[in-house]
């Protein structure tokens, strides 16, 4: 997947200027940069949730997208299992396995609104991974998880999405190594350069 | 518990005040006591005409209510999708909401047979309320969840179940509660004017014509009791339906 000279401004204030980068398949690329430098804007542009003011996004054959958003974005009144069922067309057995692998109860009917922050985050991760998409965008995916849960979640993502274009938005160096980051797009540097 | 005690005390207080006022006036034609009202109601309960009237009114008003409910929900869903329809419906719904019941009753009597007047009035009370509330609920659907649904290519049915329905359901419930009471009252009022066969409105009118004040009070009490029962049954049913839809898969 490639973005070419991507520009986006909000109310005349440029957030992303001339951003070009290639995101290789089967590898994790980290998108770094201080707050307000357009990391989330870039993510939304790539997911088709925003239109660029200028520049192009070439999916290079990628057709399906999935994301762990900064917010969990779960359907609060539904259980973890139903959240997954509604968002992804995965067999029940795989859903149970994913929930168990991430340390979540597989047959629990409790609405996710009653889950802890860490549990909710893991449901959001399971949803993105089970979508089996060509491009997987992870916007601060391990927020609220303890170190052990982060490691489990990172291994789960890497083992289930080995061929996807993986894009990790993070501030955290440890997350980069957990996700075996090979490429870095530093929006802070790009701006200053 | 304390609140419940106060509520019972309040009811007892007003009943006593009513009884005292009836005793002070001492003219059954002007004001009957609560006891006389209850006696009249029990007499009514022993007649077949009472049940025929209640069934006739219930059927007509519920028919109007459900027609308004179905059309209101359907139009709101379409209006959410098609902006031009929303704009086209805006002045109509606003006008229907603002028009007094009496104006509609008189106009409707020119257009439709009197036996169907209460159906039409109930329908008119329900339609704009359900439409505007349900549309408002649909508009309150979480924008972030809708973005998620777009990214994950969720089907229209799953979007409705997971995102739109939970957002709109509380609004629909409020609208149903409000409109059920309104359409019940408007329907009975329309029956008083149109006097269809087997209706509470006609019975009320007859009681007034024959100066049978105890019967008038008894019918009014029956209307109140039926209204409360109807609202409770309907909300129970809707709540069950709502949960059923959430657990459908």
Coordinates of N, CA and C in Angstrom, one line a residue, chain A:
Chain A
X1 N 0.8 -1.2 0.0 CA 0.0 0.0 0.0 C 0.9 1.2 0.0
X2 N 0.5 2.2 -0.8 CA 1.4 3.4 -0.9 C 0.5 4.7 -0.9
X3 N 1.1 5.6 -0.1 CA 0.4 7.0 -0.1 C 1.4 7.9 -0.8
X4 N 0.9 8.8 -1.6 CA 1.8 9.7 -2.4 C 1.4 11.2 -2.3
X5 N 2.2 11.9 -1.7 CA 2.1 13.4 -1.6 C 0.7 13.8 -1.0
X6 N 0.4 13.1 0.1 CA -0.9 13.2 0.7 C -1.0 14.5 1.5
X7 N -2.0 15.3 1.3 CA -2.2 16.5 2.1 C -3.6 16.5 2.7
X8 N -3.7 17.0 3.9 CA -5.1 17.2 4.5 C -5.0 18.4 5.5
X9 N -6.0 19.3 5.3 CA -6.1 20.4 6.3 C -7.5 20.5 6.8
X10 N -7.6 21.0 8.1 CA -8.9 21.2 8.7 C -9.0 22.7 9.0
X11 N -10.1 23.2 8.4 CA -10.4 24.7 8.5 C -9.2 25.5 8.2
X12 N -8.5 25.1 7.1 CA -7.4 25.9 6.6 C -6.1 25.6 7.3
X13 N -6.1 24.8 8.4 CA -4.9 24.5 9.1 C -4.3 23.1 8.6
X14 N -3.2 23.1 8.0 CA -2.6 21.9 7.5 C -2.3 20.9 8.6
X15 N -2.7 19.6 8.4 CA -2.4 18.6 9.4 C -1.4 17.6 8.8
X16 N -1.6 17.4 7.6 CA -0.7 16.4 6.9 C -0.3 17.1 5.6
X17 N 1.1 17.2 5.3 CA 1.5 17.9 4.1 C 2.5 17.0 3.4
X18 N 2.2 16.8 2.1 CA 3.1 16.0 1.2 C 3.6 14.7 1.9
X19 N 2.8 13.9 2.4 CA 3.2 12.7 3.0 C 3.2 11.6 2.0
X20 N 4.4 11.0 1.8 CA 4.6 9.9 0.9 C 5.2 8.7 1.6
X21 N 4.7 7.5 1.3 CA 5.3 6.4 2.0 C 4.8 5.1 1.4
X22 N 5.6 4.0 1.4 CA 5.1 2.7 1.0 C 5.1 1.8 2.2
X23 N 3.9 1.1 2.4 CA 3.7 0.2 3.5 C 3.8 -1.2 3.0
X24 N 4.9 -1.9 3.3 CA 5.1 -3.3 2.7 C 4.1 -4.3 3.3
X25 N 3.8 -5.3 2.4 CA 2.9 -6.4 2.9 C 3.7 -7.3 3.8
X26 N 3.0 -7.9 4.8 CA 3.6 -8.9 5.6 C 4.6 -8.3 6.7
X27 N 4.6 -7.0 6.8 CA 5.5 -6.4 7.8 C 4.7 -5.3 8.6
X28 N 5.3 -5.0 9.7 CA 4.7 -3.9 10.5 C 5.5 -2.6 10.3
X29 N 4.7 -1.6 10.0 CA 5.3 -0.3 9.8 C 4.8 0.6 11.0
X30 N 5.7 1.3 11.7 CA 5.2 2.1 12.8 C 5.1 3.6 12.2
X31 N 4.0 4.2 12.6 CA 3.8 5.6 12.3 C 4.0 6.4 13.6
X32 N 5.0 7.2 13.6 CA 5.4 7.9 14.8 C 5.1 9.4 14.7
X33 N 5.2 10.1 15.8 CA 5.1 11.6 15.7 C 4.4 12.1 16.9
X34 N 4.7 13.3 17.3 CA 4.0 13.9 18.4 C 2.6 14.2 18.1
X35 N 1.8 14.4 19.2 CA 0.4 14.7 19.0 C 0.1 15.9 18.1
X36 N -0.9 15.7 17.3 CA -1.2 16.8 16.3 C -0.5 16.8 15.0
X37 N 0.3 15.8 14.8 CA 1.1 15.7 13.6 C 0.4 14.9 12.5
X38 N -0.8 14.5 12.7 CA -1.6 13.9 11.6 C -1.5 12.4 11.6
X39 N -1.2 11.7 12.7 CA -1.2 10.2 12.7 C -2.6 9.7 12.5
X40 N -3.5 10.2 13.3 CA -4.9 9.7 13.2 C -5.5 10.1 11.9
X41 N -5.1 11.3 11.4 CA -5.6 11.8 10.1 C -5.2 10.8 9.0
X42 N -3.9 10.4 9.1 CA -3.4 9.5 8.1 C -4.2 8.2 8.1
X43 N -4.4 7.7 9.3 CA -5.1 6.4 9.5 C -6.5 6.6 8.9
X44 N -7.2 7.7 9.2 CA -8.6 7.9 8.6 C -8.6 8.0 7.1
X45 N -7.5 8.6 6.6 CA -7.4 8.7 5.1 C -7.3 7.4 4.5
X46 N -6.4 6.6 5.1 CA -6.2 5.2 4.6 C -7.4 4.3 4.7
X47 N -8.2 4.5 5.7 CA -9.4 3.7 5.9 C -10.6 4.2 5.1
X48 N -10.3 5.3 4.4 CA -11.4 5.9 3.6 C -12.5 6.7 4.4
X49 N -12.1 7.0 5.6 CA -13.1 7.8 6.4 C -12.9 9.3 6.2
X50 N -11.8 9.7 5.6 CA -11.6 11.1 5.2 C -11.2 11.1 3.7
X51 N -11.4 12.2 3.1 CA -10.9 12.4 1.7 C -9.7 13.3 1.7
X52 N -8.7 12.9 1.0 CA -7.5 13.8 1.0 C -7.7 15.1 0.2
X53 N -7.1 16.2 0.6 CA -7.2 17.5 -0.1 C -6.4 17.3 -1.4
X54 N -5.2 16.6 -1.3 CA -4.4 16.4 -2.5 C -3.6 15.1 -2.2
X55 N -3.1 14.5 -3.3 CA -2.3 13.3 -3.2 C -3.2 12.1 -3.5
X56 N -2.5 10.9 -3.5 CA -3.2 9.7 -3.8 C -2.9 8.6 -2.8
X57 N -3.9 7.6 -2.7 CA -3.7 6.4 -1.8 C -3.8 5.3 -2.8
X58 N -2.7 4.5 -3.0 CA -2.8 3.4 -3.9 C -2.8 2.1 -3.0
X59 N -4.0 1.4 -3.0 CA -4.0 0.2 -2.1 C -3.2 -1.0 -2.7
X60 N -2.7 -0.9 -3.9 CA -1.8 -1.9 -4.5 C -2.4 -3.3 -4.3
X61 N -3.7 -3.4 -4.6 CA -4.3 -4.7 -4.5 C -5.0 -5.0 -3.2
X62 N -4.7 -4.3 -2.2 CA -5.4 -4.5 -0.9 C -6.9 -4.1 -1.0
X63 N -7.7 -5.0 -0.6 CA -9.2 -4.7 -0.8 C -9.9 -4.6 0.5
X64 N -9.4 -5.3 1.6 CA -10.2 -5.2 2.8 C -9.3 -4.6 3.9
X65 N -10.0 -3.8 4.8 CA -9.3 -3.1 5.9 C -9.9 -3.5 7.2
X66 N -9.1 -3.4 8.2 CA -9.6 -3.6 9.6 C -8.8 -2.7 10.5
X67 N -9.3 -2.3 11.6 CA -8.6 -1.4 12.5 C -8.9 -1.6 14.0
X68 N -7.9 -1.4 14.8 CA -8.1 -1.2 16.2 C -8.0 0.3 16.3
X69 N -9.1 1.0 16.6 CA -9.1 2.4 16.7 C -8.6 2.9 18.0
X70 N -8.3 4.2 18.1 CA -7.8 4.7 19.4 C -8.9 4.4 20.5
X71 N -10.1 4.5 20.2 CA -11.2 4.2 21.1 C -11.6 2.8 20.8
X72 N -12.3 2.1 21.7 CA -12.6 0.7 21.5 C -13.7 0.5 20.4
X73 N -14.6 1.4 20.4 CA -15.7 1.4 19.4 C -16.4 0.1 19.4
X74 N -16.9 -0.3 20.6 CA -17.7 -1.6 20.7 C -19.1 -1.2 20.9
X75 N -20.0 -2.2 20.5 CA -21.4 -2.0 20.7 C -21.7 -2.4 22.1
X76 N -21.9 -1.4 22.9 CA -21.9 -1.5 24.4 C -22.9 -2.5 25.0
X77 N -24.0 -2.6 24.3 CA -25.1 -3.4 24.9 C -25.0 -4.9 24.6
X78 N -24.0 -5.2 23.7 CA -23.8 -6.6 23.3 C -22.6 -7.3 24.0
X79 N -22.6 -8.6 24.0 CA -21.5 -9.3 24.6 C -20.3 -9.3 23.6
X80 N -19.2 -9.7 24.1 CA -18.0 -9.7 23.3 C -18.2 -10.6 22.0
X81 N -18.8 -11.7 22.3 CA -19.1 -12.7 21.2 C -20.0 -12.0 20.1
X82 N -21.0 -11.3 20.6 CA -22.0 -10.7 19.6 C -21.3 -9.5 18.9
X83 N -20.4 -8.8 19.6 CA -19.7 -7.7 18.9 C -18.9 -8.3 17.8
X84 N -18.3 -9.4 18.0 CA -17.5 -10.0 16.9 C -18.3 -10.6 15.8
X85 N -19.4 -11.2 16.2 CA -20.3 -11.8 15.2 C -20.9 -10.8 14.3
X86 N -21.2 -9.6 14.8 CA -21.8 -8.6 14.0 C -20.8 -7.9 13.1
X87 N -19.6 -7.8 13.5 CA -18.6 -7.1 12.7 C -17.8 -8.0 11.7
X88 N -17.7 -9.2 12.0 CA -16.9 -10.1 11.1 C -17.6 -11.4 10.9
X89 N -17.4 -11.9 9.7 CA -18.1 -13.1 9.3 C -17.2 -14.3 9.5
X90 N -16.9 -14.6 10.8 CA -16.0 -15.7 11.2 C -16.8 -16.8 11.9
X91 N -16.5 -18.0 11.6 CA -17.3 -19.1 12.3 C -17.1 -19.0 13.8
X92 N -18.2 -19.5 14.5 CA -18.3 -19.4 16.0 C -17.1 -20.0 16.7
X93 N -16.6 -21.1 16.1 CA -15.5 -21.8 16.7 C -14.2 -20.9 16.8
X94 N -14.0 -20.2 15.7 CA -12.8 -19.3 15.6 C -13.0 -18.1 16.6
X95 N -14.2 -17.6 16.7 CA -14.4 -16.5 17.6 C -14.1 -17.0 19.1
X96 N -14.6 -18.2 19.4 CA -14.3 -18.7 20.8 C -12.8 -18.8 21.0
X97 N -12.1 -19.4 20.0 CA -10.6 -19.6 20.1 C -9.9 -18.2 20.3
X98 N -10.4 -17.2 19.5 CA -9.7 -15.9 19.6 C -9.9 -15.3 21.0
X99 N -11.2 -15.4 21.5 CA -11.4 -14.8 22.8 C -10.6 -15.5 23.9
X100 N -10.5 -16.9 23.8 CA -9.8 -17.6 24.7 C -8.3 -17.3 24.6
X101 N -7.8 -17.2 23.4 CA -6.4 -16.9 23.2 C -6.0 -15.5 23.8
X102 N -7.0 -14.6 23.8 CA -6.7 -13.3 24.4 C -7.1 -13.2 25.9
X103 N -7.4 -14.3 26.5 CA -7.7 -14.3 27.9 C -9.0 -13.8 28.3
X104 N -10.0 -13.9 27.3 CA -11.3 -13.4 27.6 C -12.3 -14.6 27.7
X105 N -13.3 -14.5 28.4 CA -14.3 -15.7 28.5 C -15.0 -15.9 27.2
X106 N -15.0 -17.1 26.7 CA -15.5 -17.4 25.4 C -17.0 -17.5 25.3
X107 N -17.6 -17.9 26.4 CA -19.1 -18.1 26.4 C -19.8 -17.1 27.2
X108 N -19.2 -16.0 27.5 CA -19.8 -15.0 28.4 C -20.8 -14.1 27.7
X109 N -22.0 -13.9 28.3 CA -23.0 -13.1 27.6 C -23.1 -11.7 28.3
X110 N -22.1 -11.4 29.1 CA -22.1 -10.1 29.8 C -21.9 -9.0 28.7
X111 N -22.7 -7.9 28.8 CA -22.4 -6.8 27.8 C -21.1 -6.2 28.0
X112 N -20.4 -5.8 26.9 CA -19.0 -5.3 27.1 C -19.0 -4.0 27.9
X113 N -20.1 -3.4 28.0 CA -20.2 -2.1 28.8 C -19.7 -2.4 30.3
X114 N -19.9 -3.7 30.7 CA -19.5 -4.1 32.1 C -18.1 -4.6 32.1
X115 N -17.4 -4.6 31.0 CA -16.0 -5.1 31.0 C -15.0 -4.0 31.5
X116 N -13.8 -4.5 31.9 CA -12.8 -3.5 32.3 C -12.2 -2.9 31.0
X117 N -11.4 -1.8 31.1 CA -10.8 -1.2 30.0 C -9.9 -2.2 29.2
X118 N -9.2 -3.0 29.9 CA -8.2 -4.0 29.3 C -9.0 -5.0 28.5
X119 N -10.1 -5.5 29.1 CA -10.9 -6.5 28.4 C -11.5 -6.0 27.1
X120 N -12.0 -4.8 27.2 CA -12.6 -4.1 26.0 C -11.6 -4.0 24.9
X121 N -10.4 -3.6 25.3 CA -9.3 -3.4 24.3 C -9.0 -4.7 23.6
X122 N -9.1 -5.8 24.4 CA -8.8 -7.1 23.8 C -9.9 -7.6 22.8
X123 N -11.1 -7.2 23.2 CA -12.2 -7.5 22.2 C -12.0 -6.7 20.9
X124 N -11.6 -5.5 21.0 CA -11.4 -4.7 19.8 C -10.2 -5.3 19.0
X125 N -9.2 -5.8 19.7 CA -8.1 -6.4 18.9 C -8.6 -7.7 18.3
X126 N -9.4 -8.5 19.0 CA -9.9 -9.7 18.4 C -10.7 -9.4 17.1
X127 N -11.5 -8.4 17.2 CA -12.4 -8.0 16.1 C -11.5 -7.7 14.9
X128 N -10.5 -6.9 15.1 CA -9.7 -6.5 13.9 C -8.9 -7.7 13.3
X129 N -8.4 -8.5 14.2 CA -7.7 -9.7 13.7 C -8.6 -10.7 13.0
X130 N -9.8 -10.9 13.5 CA -10.7 -11.9 12.9 C -11.2 -11.4 11.6
X131 N -11.2 -10.1 11.3 CA -11.6 -9.6 10.1 C -10.8 -10.1 8.9
X132 N -9.6 -10.6 9.2 CA -8.7 -11.2 8.2 C -8.5 -10.3 7.0
X133 N -8.2 -9.0 7.3 CA -8.1 -8.0 6.2 C -6.8 -7.9 5.6
X134 N -6.7 -7.3 4.4 CA -5.4 -7.1 3.7 C -4.6 -6.1 4.4
X135 N -5.3 -5.0 5.0 CA -4.6 -4.0 5.7 C -5.1 -3.9 7.1
X136 N -4.2 -4.0 8.1 CA -4.6 -3.9 9.5 C -4.0 -2.7 10.1
X137 N -4.8 -1.8 10.5 CA -4.3 -0.5 11.1 C -4.5 -0.6 12.7
X138 N -3.5 -0.4 13.4 CA -3.5 -0.5 14.8 C -3.1 0.9 15.5
X139 N -4.1 1.6 15.9 CA -3.9 2.9 16.4 C -3.8 2.8 18.0
X140 N -2.6 2.9 18.5 CA -2.4 2.7 19.9 C -3.2 1.4 20.4
X141 N -2.9 0.3 19.9 CA -3.7 -0.9 20.1 C -3.6 -1.5 21.6
X142 N -2.5 -1.2 22.2 CA -2.3 -1.8 23.5 C -2.6 -0.9 24.7
X143 N -3.2 0.2 24.4 CA -3.6 1.2 25.5 C -4.4 0.5 26.5
X144 N -4.0 0.6 27.8 CA -4.8 0.0 28.9 C -4.5 -1.4 29.2
X145 N -3.5 -2.0 28.5 CA -3.2 -3.4 28.7 C -1.9 -3.5 29.5
X146 N -1.8 -4.5 30.4 CA -0.6 -4.6 31.2 C 0.5 -5.3 30.3
X147 N 1.8 -5.3 30.8 CA 2.8 -5.8 29.9 C 2.6 -7.3 29.4
X148 N 2.1 -8.1 30.3 CA 1.8 -9.5 29.9 C 0.8 -9.6 28.8
X149 N -0.3 -8.9 29.0 CA -1.4 -8.9 28.1 C -1.0 -8.3 26.7
X150 N -0.1 -7.3 26.8 CA 0.4 -6.7 25.6 C 1.2 -7.7 24.7
X151 N 2.0 -8.5 25.4 CA 2.8 -9.5 24.7 C 1.8 -10.6 24.1
X152 N 0.8 -11.0 24.8 CA -0.1 -12.0 24.3 C -0.8 -11.4 23.1
X153 N -1.3 -10.2 23.2 CA -2.0 -9.5 22.1 C -1.2 -9.4 20.9
X154 N 0.1 -8.9 21.1 CA 1.0 -8.7 20.0 C 1.3 -10.0 19.2
X155 N 1.5 -11.1 20.0 CA 1.8 -12.4 19.4 C 0.5 -12.9 18.6
X156 N -0.6 -12.6 19.2 CA -1.9 -13.0 18.6 C -2.0 -12.3 17.2
X157 N -1.7 -11.0 17.2 CA -1.9 -10.3 15.9 C -0.8 -10.8 14.9
X158 N 0.4 -11.0 15.3 CA 1.4 -11.4 14.4 C 1.2 -12.8 13.8
X159 N 0.7 -13.7 14.7 CA 0.5 -15.0 14.2 C -0.7 -15.2 13.4
X160 N -1.7 -14.3 13.6 CA -3.0 -14.4 12.8 C -3.0 -13.6 11.5
X161 N -2.2 -12.6 11.5 CA -2.2 -11.7 10.3 C -0.8 -11.6 9.7
X162 N -0.1 -12.7 9.3 CA 1.3 -12.6 8.9 C 1.4 -12.0 7.5
X163 N 0.3 -12.0 6.7 CA 0.5 -11.5 5.3 C -0.1 -10.1 5.1
X164 N -0.7 -9.6 6.2 CA -1.4 -8.3 6.1 C -0.3 -7.1 6.1
X165 N -0.8 -6.0 5.5 CA 0.0 -4.7 5.7 C -0.4 -4.3 7.1
X166 N 0.6 -4.3 8.0 CA 0.3 -3.9 9.4 C 0.8 -2.5 9.7
X167 N 0.0 -1.6 10.1 CA 0.4 -0.3 10.4 C 0.1 0.0 11.9
X168 N 1.2 0.3 12.6 CA 1.1 0.5 14.0 C 1.3 2.0 14.4
X169 N 0.3 2.7 14.9 CA 0.5 4.0 15.4 C 0.8 4.0 16.9
X170 N 1.9 4.5 17.2 CA 2.3 4.4 18.7 C 3.2 5.5 19.1
X171 N 3.2 5.7 20.4 CA 4.2 6.6 21.0 C 5.3 5.8 21.8
X172 N 5.0 4.5 21.9 CA 5.7 3.6 22.8 C 6.8 2.7 22.1
X173 N 8.0 2.9 22.5 CA 9.1 2.1 21.9 C 8.9 0.6 22.2
X174 N 8.4 0.2 23.3 CA 8.3 -1.2 23.7 C 7.3 -1.9 22.7
X175 N 6.2 -1.1 22.3 CA 5.2 -1.6 21.4 C 5.8 -1.9 20.1
X176 N 6.8 -1.1 19.7 CA 7.5 -1.3 18.4 C 8.2 -2.6 18.3
X177 N 8.9 -2.9 19.4 CA 9.6 -4.2 19.4 C 8.7 -5.4 19.5
X178 N 7.6 -5.2 20.3 CA 6.6 -6.3 20.4 C 6.0 -6.6 19.1
X179 N 5.8 -5.6 18.3 CA 5.1 -5.8 17.0 C 6.1 -6.0 15.8
X180 N 7.4 -6.2 16.2 CA 8.5 -6.5 15.3 C 8.5 -5.5 14.1
X181 N 8.5 -4.2 14.5 CA 8.5 -3.1 13.5 C 9.7 -3.1 12.6
X182 N 9.5 -3.1 11.3 CA 10.7 -3.1 10.4 C 10.8 -1.7 9.7
X183 N 9.7 -1.0 9.6 CA 9.8 0.3 8.9 C 9.2 1.4 9.8
X184 N 9.6 2.6 9.6 CA 9.1 3.7 10.4 C 8.8 4.9 9.6
X185 N 7.6 5.4 9.8 CA 7.2 6.7 9.1 C 7.1 7.7 10.3
X186 N 8.0 8.6 10.4 CA 8.0 9.5 11.5 C 7.4 10.8 10.9
X187 N 6.2 11.1 11.3 CA 5.5 12.3 10.8 C 6.1 13.6 11.4
X188 N 6.6 13.5 12.6 CA 7.3 14.6 13.2 C 8.5 15.0 12.4
X189 N 9.3 14.0 12.0 CA 10.5 14.3 11.2 C 10.1 14.8 9.8
X190 N 9.1 14.1 9.2 CA 8.7 14.5 7.9 C 8.3 16.0 7.8
X191 N 7.6 16.4 8.9 CA 7.1 17.8 9.0 C 8.3 18.7 9.1
X192 N 9.3 18.4 10.0 CA 10.4 19.2 10.2 C 11.3 19.3 9.0
X193 N 11.4 18.1 8.3 CA 12.3 18.1 7.1 C 11.7 18.8 5.9

